[in-house]
XYZ file of C-alpha atoms in Angstrom:
155
model
C -61.324 8.059 9.779
C -60.183 5.819 6.916
C -58.393 8.757 5.258
C -56.708 9.586 8.573
C -55.407 5.984 8.969
C -54.158 5.955 5.376
C -52.265 9.208 5.961
C -50.696 7.892 9.175
C -49.757 4.629 7.435
C -48.140 6.450 4.515
C -46.324 8.789 6.897
C -45.035 5.841 8.967
C -43.979 3.978 5.859
C -42.152 7.079 4.596
C -40.287 7.471 7.901
C -39.308 3.806 7.834
C -38.039 4.110 4.269
C -36.065 7.291 5.026
C -34.494 5.835 8.165
C -33.462 2.676 6.315
C -31.896 4.676 3.508
C -30.164 7.041 5.920
C -28.675 4.269 8.034
C -27.461 2.399 4.969
C -25.832 5.546 3.666
C -24.096 6.229 6.979
C -22.797 2.682 7.173
C -21.510 2.713 3.612
C -19.766 6.066 4.087
C -17.809 4.707 7.060
C -17.093 1.318 5.540
C -13.919 0.742 3.591
C -14.418 -1.022 0.292
C -12.967 -4.540 0.061
C -10.279 -3.368 -2.378
C -9.119 -0.550 -0.071
C -9.092 -2.655 3.067
C -7.062 -5.446 1.476
C -4.526 -3.215 -0.276
C -2.024 -3.467 2.609
C -3.661 -6.096 4.829
C -2.664 -9.787 4.775
C 0.615 -9.139 2.971
C 4.194 -9.796 4.022
C 5.879 -6.378 4.006
C 9.686 -6.635 3.996
C 11.484 -3.581 5.429
C 13.831 -2.150 2.787
C 14.550 1.335 4.132
C 14.340 3.037 7.516
C 14.693 6.796 8.004
C 16.290 7.131 4.576
C 18.862 4.333 5.081
C 18.737 1.117 3.047
C 18.235 -2.063 5.078
C 20.671 -4.818 4.102
C 21.438 -8.300 5.432
C 24.073 -6.689 7.693
C 21.264 -4.828 9.489
C 19.586 -7.874 10.980
C 20.674 -10.875 13.026
C 18.379 -13.762 12.185
C 15.150 -12.870 10.377
C 14.581 -10.114 7.891
C 12.638 -7.193 9.362
C 9.022 -7.313 8.224
C 5.435 -6.792 9.271
C 2.087 -8.366 8.469
C -1.220 -6.620 9.096
C -3.758 -9.323 9.946
C -7.416 -8.576 9.257
C -8.535 -10.718 12.212
C -8.787 -8.417 15.237
C -6.579 -5.815 13.494
C -3.424 -7.576 14.703
C 0.068 -6.715 13.515
C 2.896 -9.236 13.700
C 6.436 -9.152 12.455
C 10.106 -9.302 13.221
C 12.549 -6.475 13.875
C 15.608 -8.415 12.718
C 16.126 -10.395 15.923
C 12.928 -10.341 17.998
C 9.325 -10.930 17.007
C 6.818 -8.174 17.724
C 3.048 -8.005 17.916
C 0.283 -5.530 18.630
C -2.787 -3.956 17.116
C -3.341 -1.404 14.392
C -6.099 0.958 13.382
C -6.551 1.576 9.690
C -8.564 4.257 7.916
C -7.826 3.233 4.347
C -10.028 5.920 2.807
C -7.769 8.546 4.477
C -4.511 6.525 4.312
C -4.269 6.763 8.113
C -2.684 4.076 10.263
C -1.635 3.809 13.890
C -0.188 1.027 16.003
C -0.861 0.343 19.685
C -0.429 -2.242 22.423
C 2.937 -3.197 20.941
C 5.114 -5.862 22.543
C 8.074 -7.994 21.546
C 10.206 -10.915 22.582
C 13.465 -9.985 24.315
C 16.121 -12.338 22.959
C 19.747 -11.240 23.119
C 20.970 -10.237 19.676
C 24.574 -10.931 18.761
C 24.864 -8.040 16.333
C 23.240 -4.617 16.059
C 20.000 -4.489 14.131
C 17.492 -1.920 12.921
C 15.023 -3.337 15.436
C 14.841 -0.447 17.919
C 14.485 2.086 15.113
C 11.820 -0.069 13.435
C 9.727 -0.330 16.618
C 10.139 3.405 17.186
C 8.805 4.070 13.685
C 5.720 1.941 14.406
C 5.008 4.055 17.493
C 5.418 7.293 15.507
C 3.618 6.835 12.169
C 0.208 8.282 11.462
C -0.271 7.708 7.725
C 0.874 5.568 4.819
C 1.173 5.560 1.057
C 1.106 2.611 -1.311
C 2.381 2.551 -4.856
C 2.445 -0.762 -6.664
C 4.135 -3.169 -4.219
C 5.797 -0.483 -2.070
C 4.393 0.649 1.275
C 5.675 3.780 3.006
C 4.940 4.625 6.631
C 4.964 8.360 7.299
C 4.528 10.970 10.007
C 2.608 14.037 8.866
C 4.216 15.320 5.661
C 7.782 14.439 6.569
C 9.987 12.138 4.520
C 8.979 8.465 4.767
C 10.028 6.903 8.071
C 10.069 3.383 6.624
C 9.670 1.706 3.245
C 8.562 -1.849 2.625
C 8.153 -4.078 -0.392
C 5.501 -6.767 -0.658
C 6.889 -10.292 -0.796
C 4.747 -12.950 -2.437
C 5.148 -16.676 -2.007
C 5.893 -18.610 -5.178
């Protein structure tokens, strides 16, 4: 009987060990490392190009077009050149995948044409991104970049 209890105990302990290791492995495979998750998050990304066209001061009314991906609740905020926008994003940094949803914006009248409508359209369309140094590109499939941004750091 003692041998039987020892065998059951060892078997139970083995199952516990295997399940702990398996669950840790599954969690770590789905978790983005801190470096990957912060590569584009919590940065001020200034729009510099949209659909192949350079964005200049003539392309916005009051604020420069930009976006910020907030880590808290996966919120995105920014400005399209006249109106502020907000929404949520989903990021799979290990696959360079990104999508935006639940987007909204203020509706102020803008005195001059801006890139705003095109910018918001890009956010609805993108499905992936690339980052090189301080440049972020938002893309759809393997097409040319829909939008390019540069990171702006406070001094």
